[in-house]
XYZ file of C-alpha atoms in Angstrom:
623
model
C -53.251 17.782 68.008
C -53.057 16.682 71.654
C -52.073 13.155 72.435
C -54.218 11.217 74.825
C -51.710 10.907 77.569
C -51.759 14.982 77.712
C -55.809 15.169 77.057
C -55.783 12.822 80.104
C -53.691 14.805 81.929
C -55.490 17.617 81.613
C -58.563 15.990 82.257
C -57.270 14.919 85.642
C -55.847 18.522 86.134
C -59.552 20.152 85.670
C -61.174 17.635 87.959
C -58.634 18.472 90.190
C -59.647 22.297 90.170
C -63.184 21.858 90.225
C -63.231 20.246 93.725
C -60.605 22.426 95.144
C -62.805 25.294 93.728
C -65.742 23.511 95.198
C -64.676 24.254 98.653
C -64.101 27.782 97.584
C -67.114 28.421 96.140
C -69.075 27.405 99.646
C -66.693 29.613 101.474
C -67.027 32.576 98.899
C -70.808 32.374 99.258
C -70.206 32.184 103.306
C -69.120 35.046 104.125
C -72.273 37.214 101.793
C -74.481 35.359 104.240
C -75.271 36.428 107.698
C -77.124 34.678 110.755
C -80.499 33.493 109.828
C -79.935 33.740 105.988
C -79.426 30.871 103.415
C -77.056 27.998 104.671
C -74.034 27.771 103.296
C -72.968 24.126 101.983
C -69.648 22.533 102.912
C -67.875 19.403 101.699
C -66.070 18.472 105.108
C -67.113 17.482 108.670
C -64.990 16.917 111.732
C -61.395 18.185 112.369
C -61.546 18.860 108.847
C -63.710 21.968 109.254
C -62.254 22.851 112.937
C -58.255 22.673 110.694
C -60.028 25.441 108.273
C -59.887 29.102 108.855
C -62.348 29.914 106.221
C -65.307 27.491 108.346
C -63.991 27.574 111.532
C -66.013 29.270 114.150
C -64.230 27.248 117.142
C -66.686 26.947 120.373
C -68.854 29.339 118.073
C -70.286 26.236 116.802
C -74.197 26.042 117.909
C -74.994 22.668 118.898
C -77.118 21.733 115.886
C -73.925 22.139 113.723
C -71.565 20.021 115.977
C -74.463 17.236 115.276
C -74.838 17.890 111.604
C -71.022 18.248 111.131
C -69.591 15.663 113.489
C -68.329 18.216 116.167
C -69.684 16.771 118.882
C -67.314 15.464 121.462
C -64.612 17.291 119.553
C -65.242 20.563 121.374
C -65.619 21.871 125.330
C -69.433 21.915 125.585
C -70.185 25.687 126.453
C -71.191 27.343 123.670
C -69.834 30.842 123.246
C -71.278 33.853 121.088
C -68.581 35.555 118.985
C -68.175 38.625 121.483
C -66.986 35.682 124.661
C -64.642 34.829 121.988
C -63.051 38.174 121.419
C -63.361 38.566 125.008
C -61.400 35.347 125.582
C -58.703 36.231 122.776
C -58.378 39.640 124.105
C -56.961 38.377 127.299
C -53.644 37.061 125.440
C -52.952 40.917 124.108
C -53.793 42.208 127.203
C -51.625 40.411 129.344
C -48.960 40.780 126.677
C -49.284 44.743 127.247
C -49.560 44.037 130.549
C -46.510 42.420 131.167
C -44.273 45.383 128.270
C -43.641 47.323 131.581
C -41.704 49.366 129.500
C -44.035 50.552 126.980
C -43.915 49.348 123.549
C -40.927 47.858 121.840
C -39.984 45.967 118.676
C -39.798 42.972 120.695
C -43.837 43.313 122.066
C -44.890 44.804 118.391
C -43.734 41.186 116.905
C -45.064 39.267 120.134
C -48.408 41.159 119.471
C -48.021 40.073 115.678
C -47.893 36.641 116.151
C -50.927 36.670 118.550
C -52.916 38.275 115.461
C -51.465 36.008 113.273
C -52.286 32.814 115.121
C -55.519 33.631 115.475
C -55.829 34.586 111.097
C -54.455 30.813 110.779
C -57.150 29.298 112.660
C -59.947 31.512 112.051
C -60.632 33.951 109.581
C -64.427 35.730 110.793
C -63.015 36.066 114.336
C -59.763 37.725 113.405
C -61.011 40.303 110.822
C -63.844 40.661 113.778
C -61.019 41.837 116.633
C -59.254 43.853 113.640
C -62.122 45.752 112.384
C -63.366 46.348 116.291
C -60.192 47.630 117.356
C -58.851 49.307 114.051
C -57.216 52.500 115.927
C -55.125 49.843 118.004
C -54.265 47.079 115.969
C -53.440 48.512 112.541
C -50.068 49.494 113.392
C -49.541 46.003 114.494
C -50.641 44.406 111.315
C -49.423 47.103 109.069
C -46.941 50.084 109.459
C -44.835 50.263 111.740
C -44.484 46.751 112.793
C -44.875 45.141 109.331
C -41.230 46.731 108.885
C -40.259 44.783 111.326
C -42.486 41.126 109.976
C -40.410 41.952 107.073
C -37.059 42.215 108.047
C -37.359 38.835 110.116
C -39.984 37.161 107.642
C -37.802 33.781 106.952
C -37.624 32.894 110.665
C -41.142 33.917 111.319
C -42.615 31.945 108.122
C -45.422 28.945 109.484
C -48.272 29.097 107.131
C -48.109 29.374 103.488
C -50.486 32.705 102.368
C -51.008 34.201 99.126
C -48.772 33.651 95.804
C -44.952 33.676 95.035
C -43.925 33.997 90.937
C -40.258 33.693 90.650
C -37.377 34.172 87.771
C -37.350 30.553 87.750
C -41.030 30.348 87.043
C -41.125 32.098 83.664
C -43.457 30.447 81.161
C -45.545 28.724 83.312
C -47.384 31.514 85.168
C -50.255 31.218 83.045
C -50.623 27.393 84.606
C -49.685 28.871 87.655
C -52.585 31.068 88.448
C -54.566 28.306 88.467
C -53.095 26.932 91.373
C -55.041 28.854 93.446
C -58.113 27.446 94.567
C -60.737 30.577 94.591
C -62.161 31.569 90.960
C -62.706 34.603 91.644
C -60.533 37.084 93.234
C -61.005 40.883 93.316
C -58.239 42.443 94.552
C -54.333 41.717 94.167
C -51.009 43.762 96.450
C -48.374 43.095 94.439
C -44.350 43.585 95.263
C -40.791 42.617 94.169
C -39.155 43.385 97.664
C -37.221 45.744 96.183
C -37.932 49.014 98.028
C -39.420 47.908 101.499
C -41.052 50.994 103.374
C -38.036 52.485 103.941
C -36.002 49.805 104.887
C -34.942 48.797 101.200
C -34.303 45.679 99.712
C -35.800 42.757 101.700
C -36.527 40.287 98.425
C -39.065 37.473 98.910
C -39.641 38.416 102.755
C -41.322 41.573 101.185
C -44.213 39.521 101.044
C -45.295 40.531 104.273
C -46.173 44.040 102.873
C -49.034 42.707 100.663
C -50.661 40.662 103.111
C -50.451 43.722 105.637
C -52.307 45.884 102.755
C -54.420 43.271 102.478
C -55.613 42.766 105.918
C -56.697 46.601 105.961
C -58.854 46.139 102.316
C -60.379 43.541 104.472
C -61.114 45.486 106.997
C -61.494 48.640 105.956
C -63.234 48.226 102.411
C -65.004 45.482 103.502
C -63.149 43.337 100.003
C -64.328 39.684 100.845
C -61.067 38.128 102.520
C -61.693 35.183 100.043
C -61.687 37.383 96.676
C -57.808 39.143 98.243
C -54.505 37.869 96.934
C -51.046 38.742 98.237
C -48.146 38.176 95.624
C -45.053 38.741 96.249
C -42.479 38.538 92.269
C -39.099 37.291 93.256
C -36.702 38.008 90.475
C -33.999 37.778 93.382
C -32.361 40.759 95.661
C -29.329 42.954 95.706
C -29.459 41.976 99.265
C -25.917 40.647 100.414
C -26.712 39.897 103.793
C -29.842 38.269 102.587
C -27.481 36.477 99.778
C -25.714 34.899 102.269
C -28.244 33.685 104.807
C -28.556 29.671 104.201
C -31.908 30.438 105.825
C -33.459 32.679 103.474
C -36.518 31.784 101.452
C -36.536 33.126 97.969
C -33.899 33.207 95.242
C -30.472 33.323 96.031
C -29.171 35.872 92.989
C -29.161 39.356 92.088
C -31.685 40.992 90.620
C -32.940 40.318 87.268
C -32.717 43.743 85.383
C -33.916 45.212 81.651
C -36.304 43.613 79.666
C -35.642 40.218 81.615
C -37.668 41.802 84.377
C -39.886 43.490 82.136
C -40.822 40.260 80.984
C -41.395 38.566 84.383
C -44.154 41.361 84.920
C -45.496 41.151 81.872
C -46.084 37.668 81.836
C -47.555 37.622 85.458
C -50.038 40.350 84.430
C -51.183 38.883 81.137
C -51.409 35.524 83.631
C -53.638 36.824 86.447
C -55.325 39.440 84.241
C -56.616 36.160 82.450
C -57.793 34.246 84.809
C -59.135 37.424 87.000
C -60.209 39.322 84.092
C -62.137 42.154 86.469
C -59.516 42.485 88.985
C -57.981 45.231 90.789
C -53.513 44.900 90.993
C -52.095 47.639 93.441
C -48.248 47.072 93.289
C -46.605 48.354 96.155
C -43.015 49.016 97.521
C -41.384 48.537 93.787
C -37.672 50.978 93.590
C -38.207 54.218 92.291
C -36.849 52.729 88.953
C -39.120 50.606 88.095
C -42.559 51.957 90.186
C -43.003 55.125 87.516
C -41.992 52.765 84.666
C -44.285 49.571 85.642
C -47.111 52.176 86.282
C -46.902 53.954 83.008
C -47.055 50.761 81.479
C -49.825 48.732 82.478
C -51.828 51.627 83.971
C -53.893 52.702 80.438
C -54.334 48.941 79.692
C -55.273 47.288 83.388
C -57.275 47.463 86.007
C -53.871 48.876 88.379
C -52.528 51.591 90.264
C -49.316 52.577 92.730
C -50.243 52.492 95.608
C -46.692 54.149 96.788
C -46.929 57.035 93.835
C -50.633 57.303 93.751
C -52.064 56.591 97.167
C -48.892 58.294 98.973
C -49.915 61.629 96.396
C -53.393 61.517 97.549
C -53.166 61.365 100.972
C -50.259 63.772 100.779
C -52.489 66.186 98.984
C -55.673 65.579 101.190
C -53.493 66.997 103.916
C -51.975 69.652 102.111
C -55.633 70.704 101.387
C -56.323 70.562 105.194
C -53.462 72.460 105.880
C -54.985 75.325 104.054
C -57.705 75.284 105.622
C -56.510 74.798 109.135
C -55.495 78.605 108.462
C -58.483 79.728 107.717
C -58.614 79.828 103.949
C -60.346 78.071 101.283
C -59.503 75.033 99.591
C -58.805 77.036 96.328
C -55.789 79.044 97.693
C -53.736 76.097 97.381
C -51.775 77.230 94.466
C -50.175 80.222 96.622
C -48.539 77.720 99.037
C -44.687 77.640 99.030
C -43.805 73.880 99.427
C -40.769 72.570 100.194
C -39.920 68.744 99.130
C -37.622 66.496 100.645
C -36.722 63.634 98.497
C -37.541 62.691 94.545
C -38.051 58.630 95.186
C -41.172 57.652 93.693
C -43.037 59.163 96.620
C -41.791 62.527 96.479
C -42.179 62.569 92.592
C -45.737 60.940 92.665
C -46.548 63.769 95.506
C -45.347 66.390 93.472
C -46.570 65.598 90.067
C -50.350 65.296 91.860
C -50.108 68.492 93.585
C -49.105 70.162 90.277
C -52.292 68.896 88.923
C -54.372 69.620 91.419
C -53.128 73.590 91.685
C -53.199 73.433 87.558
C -56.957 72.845 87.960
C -57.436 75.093 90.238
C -56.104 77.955 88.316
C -57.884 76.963 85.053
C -55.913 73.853 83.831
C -53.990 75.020 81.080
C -50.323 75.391 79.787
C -49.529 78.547 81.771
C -51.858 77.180 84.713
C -49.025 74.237 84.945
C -45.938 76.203 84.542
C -47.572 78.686 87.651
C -47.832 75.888 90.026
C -43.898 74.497 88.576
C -43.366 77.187 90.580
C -44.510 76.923 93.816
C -42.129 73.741 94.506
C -38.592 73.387 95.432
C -37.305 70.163 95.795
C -34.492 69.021 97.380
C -32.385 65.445 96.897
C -29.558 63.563 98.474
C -27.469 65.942 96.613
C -29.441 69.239 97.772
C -31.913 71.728 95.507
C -32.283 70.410 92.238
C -32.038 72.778 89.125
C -31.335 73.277 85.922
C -27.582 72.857 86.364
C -27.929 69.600 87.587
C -26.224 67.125 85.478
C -27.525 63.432 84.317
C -30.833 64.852 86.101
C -33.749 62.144 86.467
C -36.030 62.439 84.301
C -39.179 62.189 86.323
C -37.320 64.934 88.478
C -36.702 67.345 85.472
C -40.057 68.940 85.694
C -39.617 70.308 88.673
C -35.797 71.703 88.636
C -35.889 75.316 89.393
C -34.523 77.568 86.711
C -31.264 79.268 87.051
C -33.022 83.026 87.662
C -35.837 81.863 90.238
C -32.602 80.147 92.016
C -30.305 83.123 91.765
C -33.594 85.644 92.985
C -33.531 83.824 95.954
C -29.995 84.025 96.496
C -29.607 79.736 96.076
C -27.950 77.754 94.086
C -27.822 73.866 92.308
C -27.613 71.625 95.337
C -28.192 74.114 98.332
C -28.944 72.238 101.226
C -32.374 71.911 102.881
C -31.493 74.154 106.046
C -30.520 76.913 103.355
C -34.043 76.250 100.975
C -35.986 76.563 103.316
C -34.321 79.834 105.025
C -34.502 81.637 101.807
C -37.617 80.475 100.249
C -39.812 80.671 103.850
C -42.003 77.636 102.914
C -45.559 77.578 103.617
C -45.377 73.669 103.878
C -42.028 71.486 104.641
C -42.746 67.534 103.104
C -40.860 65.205 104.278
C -40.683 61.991 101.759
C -37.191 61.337 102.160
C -36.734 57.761 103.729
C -34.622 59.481 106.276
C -34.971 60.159 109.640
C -33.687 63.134 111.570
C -33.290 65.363 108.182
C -35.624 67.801 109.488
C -32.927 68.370 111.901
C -32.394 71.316 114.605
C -31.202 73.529 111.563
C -33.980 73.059 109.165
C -36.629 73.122 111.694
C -35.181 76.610 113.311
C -35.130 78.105 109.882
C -38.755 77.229 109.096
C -39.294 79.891 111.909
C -39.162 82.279 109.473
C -42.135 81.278 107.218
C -44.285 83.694 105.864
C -47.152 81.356 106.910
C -49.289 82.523 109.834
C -49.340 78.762 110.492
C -46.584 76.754 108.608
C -47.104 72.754 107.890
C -44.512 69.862 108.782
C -45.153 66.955 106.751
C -42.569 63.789 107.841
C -43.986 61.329 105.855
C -41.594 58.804 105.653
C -41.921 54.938 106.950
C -41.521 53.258 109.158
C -41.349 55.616 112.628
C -37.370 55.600 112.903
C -37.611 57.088 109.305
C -39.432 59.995 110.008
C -38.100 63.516 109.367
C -38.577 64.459 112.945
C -40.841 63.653 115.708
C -43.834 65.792 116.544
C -41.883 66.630 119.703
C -39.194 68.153 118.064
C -41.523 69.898 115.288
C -43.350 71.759 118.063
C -40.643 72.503 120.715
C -38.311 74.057 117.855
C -41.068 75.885 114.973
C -43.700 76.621 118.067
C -47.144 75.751 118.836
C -48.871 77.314 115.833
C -47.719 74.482 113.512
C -49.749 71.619 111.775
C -47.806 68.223 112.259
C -48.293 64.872 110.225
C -46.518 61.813 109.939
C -46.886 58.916 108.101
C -46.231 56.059 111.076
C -48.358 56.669 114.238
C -47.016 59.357 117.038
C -49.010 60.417 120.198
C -49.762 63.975 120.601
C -47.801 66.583 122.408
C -49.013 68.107 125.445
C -47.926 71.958 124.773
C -46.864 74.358 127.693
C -50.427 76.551 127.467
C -51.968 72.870 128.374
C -53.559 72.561 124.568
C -52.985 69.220 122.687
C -50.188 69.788 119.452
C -51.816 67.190 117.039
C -49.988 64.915 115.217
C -51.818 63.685 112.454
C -50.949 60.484 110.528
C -50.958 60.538 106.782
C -51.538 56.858 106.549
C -51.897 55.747 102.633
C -55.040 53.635 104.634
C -56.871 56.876 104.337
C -57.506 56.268 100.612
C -56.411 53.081 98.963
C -59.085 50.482 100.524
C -61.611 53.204 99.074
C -59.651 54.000 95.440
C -59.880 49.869 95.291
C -63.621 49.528 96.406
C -64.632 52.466 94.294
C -62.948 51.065 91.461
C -64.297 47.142 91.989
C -68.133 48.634 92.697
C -68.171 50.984 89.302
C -66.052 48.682 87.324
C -64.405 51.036 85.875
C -61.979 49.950 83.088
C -59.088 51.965 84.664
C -58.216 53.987 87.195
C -58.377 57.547 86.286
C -56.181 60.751 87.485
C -59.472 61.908 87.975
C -60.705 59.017 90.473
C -57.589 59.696 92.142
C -57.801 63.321 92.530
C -61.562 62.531 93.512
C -60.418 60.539 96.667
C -58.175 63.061 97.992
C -60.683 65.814 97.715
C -63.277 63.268 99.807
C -60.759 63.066 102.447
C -59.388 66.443 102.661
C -63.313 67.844 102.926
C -64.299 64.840 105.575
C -62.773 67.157 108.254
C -65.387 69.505 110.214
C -64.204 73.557 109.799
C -64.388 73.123 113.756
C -61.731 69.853 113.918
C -59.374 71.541 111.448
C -58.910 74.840 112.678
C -57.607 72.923 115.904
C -54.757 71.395 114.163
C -56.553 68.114 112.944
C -56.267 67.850 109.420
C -56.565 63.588 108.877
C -59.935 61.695 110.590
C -59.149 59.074 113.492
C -58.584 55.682 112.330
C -61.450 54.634 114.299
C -63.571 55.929 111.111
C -62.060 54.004 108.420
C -64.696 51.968 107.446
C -66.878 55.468 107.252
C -63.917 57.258 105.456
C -63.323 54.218 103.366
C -67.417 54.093 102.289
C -67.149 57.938 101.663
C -63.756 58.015 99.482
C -65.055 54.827 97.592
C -68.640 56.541 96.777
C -66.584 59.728 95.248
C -64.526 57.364 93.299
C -67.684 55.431 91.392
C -69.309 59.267 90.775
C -66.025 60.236 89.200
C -65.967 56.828 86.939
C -69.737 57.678 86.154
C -68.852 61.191 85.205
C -65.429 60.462 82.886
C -68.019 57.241 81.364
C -65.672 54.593 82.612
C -67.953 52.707 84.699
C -69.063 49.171 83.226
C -71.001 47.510 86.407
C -70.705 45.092 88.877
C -72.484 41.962 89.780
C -76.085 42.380 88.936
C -75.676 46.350 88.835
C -74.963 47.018 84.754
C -73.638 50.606 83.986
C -76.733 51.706 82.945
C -78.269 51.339 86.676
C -75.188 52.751 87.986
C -75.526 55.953 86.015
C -78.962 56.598 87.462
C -77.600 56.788 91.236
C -77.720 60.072 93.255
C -75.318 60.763 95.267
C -77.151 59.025 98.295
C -77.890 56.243 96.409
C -73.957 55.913 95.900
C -72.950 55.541 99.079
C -75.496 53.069 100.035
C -74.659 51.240 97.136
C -71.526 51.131 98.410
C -72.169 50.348 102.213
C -74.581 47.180 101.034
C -71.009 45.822 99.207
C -68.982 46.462 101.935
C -68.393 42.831 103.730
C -68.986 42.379 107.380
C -67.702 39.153 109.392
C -70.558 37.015 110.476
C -70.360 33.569 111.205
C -72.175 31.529 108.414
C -74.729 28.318 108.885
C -73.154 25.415 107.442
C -74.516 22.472 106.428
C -72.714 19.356 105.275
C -73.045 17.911 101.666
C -71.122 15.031 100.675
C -69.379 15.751 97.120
């Protein structure tokens, strides 16, 4: 039994919680409000609620709330609407652009971050307001390419504490831990160890930035309430020796924990927030190849959780590879006679190639022989060239996919051919890029996917962030010819061809699908997420394309649409959960009352949960 010096303790500790929560709970009920509605009840006047992003509304404030909340005096007396605000904040980024005579550079990407990230300290409503409004330009800023960049120089930028940090050190206390954050309900977790930073590598606690990027775009693409969102960020140390050695650096100075010790630092940190949160959505991201299959395989049948790196990367991969079909004229369902070329077997590549599999197996009647045909439209090539059957101490998640000796020899290839000579014998329909490294589509390769059999062959440089890309849209089209279909996954302008048409170069941003795999999931409540909610998504977004906009080259929407996209994806993701019988419910919508949506009925379920940044009433109650 308890003594009464802990009982008291803990009775102190849950009094504690409840008024932190208290706060919470006002904010969490803010932001489903609009103008006009219900009031929303606060617990703080003054400089108290002008110090609080989640309240703040700055010269917002009407002048009825400066009264009621002790404001007056403590701002300049015009009162602006929320548009003179953007207005006035858009003047800093402007004159910042301004002023990069140059164009852009790292230097400007960071200056541009810190404007945006200001601005999130101080006031929540008005930054996810400029962020949803200018999506197209400020994404890449708050997410790839730039967070690369947040990353690699997170420890000198670090001001404001955000989101979580669970550490080696903290094992057998993250169950207490969880508590220490103040909002009781959260719906949606980006989780990494650092270990495998866009392409970048090992960047240890300073991954941290990656989450919050992630979840910046949930916010604004999914419309996820920013006060149900929780970056994490599991430091069980880094491998790092430059980072090992920097007196400055912010997590935990040792090598990597390894085995089952790391096994049992996740494992304790998702029995801890999957306890607390019990309806929650994890999305680990940017985990090493090791562990990302291994992790995933896991949890995957027992939480609500998915990779975003193997599953979102294989979705929007495939949603492209879709469009490139189309884009030369065929139907969807002659995907399984494309020749694809892979570059790289990380957890990308492998997560890419095990969803295409599927997706051709299905087409061609799901079955054993239906898998082993579409085995053998892929030839996949490592650091150490075409991978076969002669490889030795092969990888296991690879071993699917090495080419048997005969196919090899037919072509006239052998075990670790390089990618300039795969791709001159086999005459790829599709060249994918997921390599990490930039320039390996070099002069070579790119000349000898001349030779495709494809009346319109597909470059796919998917790799993060832009100085990792395969090649550059430039290059693609100069070298291969006009005819091509380009993506990328960082952001590239198009290229102006000699006739005077536009080359397109389309971005195969994992933004395309993850906001909508996690709102689809939260809004059926599905108990997992399904290969079949997966595949769902991709087929949204490859089919959101007009026949028009893809036989032009365009096989990915404009950023501009996310939220659309994001509504669309999400609504295809609840159907699936309805159809497989995973869906449970969500707030007041049981899975009975699900089940009976039409498809129409879907998506505007889904649009009225989407959240959309209003400034809330508030009204001052003293505790």
């Amino acid at each position: 039994m308890p003594n009464f010096s802990s009982q008291l303790r803990l009775s102190s500790l849950l009094k504690r919680f409840k008024q932190r929560t208290a706060t919470i709970d006002g904010a969490r009920r803010s932001f489903a409000t609009t103008e006009g509605s219900r009031p929303t009840i606060v617990h703080k006047r003054s400089l108290d609620i002008l110090h609080d992003p989640w309240f703040n509304k700055g010269t917002a404030f009407s002048m009825t709330e400066r009264d009621r909340l002790d404001l007056r005096g403590l701002l300049p007396p015009n009162v602006m609407t929320s548009q003179q605000q953007i207005e006035r904040f858009m003047v800093d980024l402007k004159r910042l652009e301004v002023n990069a005579r140059d164009g852009p550079s790292d230097t400007n990407a960071l200056a541009m971050w810190r404007i945006l990230n200001r601005l999130h300290d101080r006031n929540e409503t008005m930054y996810y307001k400029v962020l949803i409004d200018k999506i197209e330009e400020y994404a890449p800023i708050v997410y790839t390419p730039t967070v690369g960049l947040v990353c690699q120089n997170y420890s000198g930028l670090f001001r404001r504490p955000r989101g979580m940090y669970f550490s080696a050190e903290d094992r057998g206390e993250m169950m207490s831990m969880v508590y220490n954050w103040p909002a009781d309900q959260v719906d949606m977790i980006v989780v990494t160890d650092g270990s495998r930073i866009l392409g970048l590598g090992d960047l240890g606690v300073q991954g941290i930035g990656i989450a919050i990027g992630k979840l910046d775009l949930y916010v604004a693409a999914a419309g996820i309430n920013p006060q149900r969102v929780l970056p994490v960020m599991i430091d069980i140390g880094t491998n790092n020796e430059k980072l090992l050695k920097n007196p400055l650096y912010l997590g935990l100075q040792q090598h990597r924990l390894d085995g089952e010790e790391y096994l049992s630092v996740m494992d304790e940190f998702m029995e801890a927030v999957f306890t607390r949160w019990p309806h929650v959505i994890v999305q680990f991201e940017d985990f090493q190849s090791k562990w990302a299959f291994k992790l995933l395989q896991r949890y995957r049948n027992t939480y609500r959780m998915f990779n975003d790196d193997v599953q979102g990367t294989a979705g929007v991969a495939i949603a492209g590879l879709l469009g490139a079909v189309r884009a030369q004229g065929r139907p969807m369902i002659d995907f399984p006679k494309q020749k694809i070329v892979v570059a790289g077997a990380g957890s990308a590549g492998i997560g890419v190639l095990n969803a295409a599999r599927k997706t051709m197996a299905r087409m061609l009647g799901n079955n054993e022989s239906a898998f082993d045909s579409a085995r053998r439209q892929f030839w996949v090539v490592d650091s150490m060239g075409l991978i076969t059957e002669d490889r030795k101490n092969i990888d296991p998640d690879a071993q699917p996919f090495a080419r048997k000796i005969k196919e090899v020899s037919r072509q006239g290839l052998m075990e670790g051919a390089n990618l300039a000579e795969v791709v001159k014998k086999v005459k790829p329909d599709v060249l994918l890029g997921l390599s990490a490294v930039g320039g390996l589509f070099s002069k070579e390769v790119l000349e000898a996917l001349k030779d495709s059999t494809s009346t319109r062959p597909a470059i796919f440089a998917m790799s993060n962030p832009t100085k990792n890309a395969e090649c550059t849209p430039d290059e693609a089209f100069s070298i291969v010819g006009d005819h091509i279909i380009f993506a990328s996954g960082s952001p590239f302008n198009d290229v102006t061809l000699g006739n005077g048409q536009v080359g397109h170069c389309n971005q195969g941003n994992n933004m395309y699908l993850f906001p909508g795999i996690g709102l689809g999931t939260l809004l059926s409540g599905a108990r997992v997420i399904s290969d079949g909610m997966l595949q769902a998504a991709a087929e949204c977004l490859a089919a959101y394309m007009t026949e028009e906009e893809v036989l032009t080259g365009i096989i990915y929407p404009s950023i501009s649409s996310i939220r659309d996209i994001t509504k669309e994806v999400a609504a295809a993701v609840v159907r699936e959960a309805i159809v497989e019988d995973l869906a449970e419910g969500y707030r007041d919508m049981d899975a009975r009352e699900i089940r009976k949506l039409n498809q129409e009925e879907i998506v505007q379920y889904v649009k009225n949960n989407m959240w959309i940044p209003n400034y809330p009433n508030l009204v001052y109650k003293n505790e």
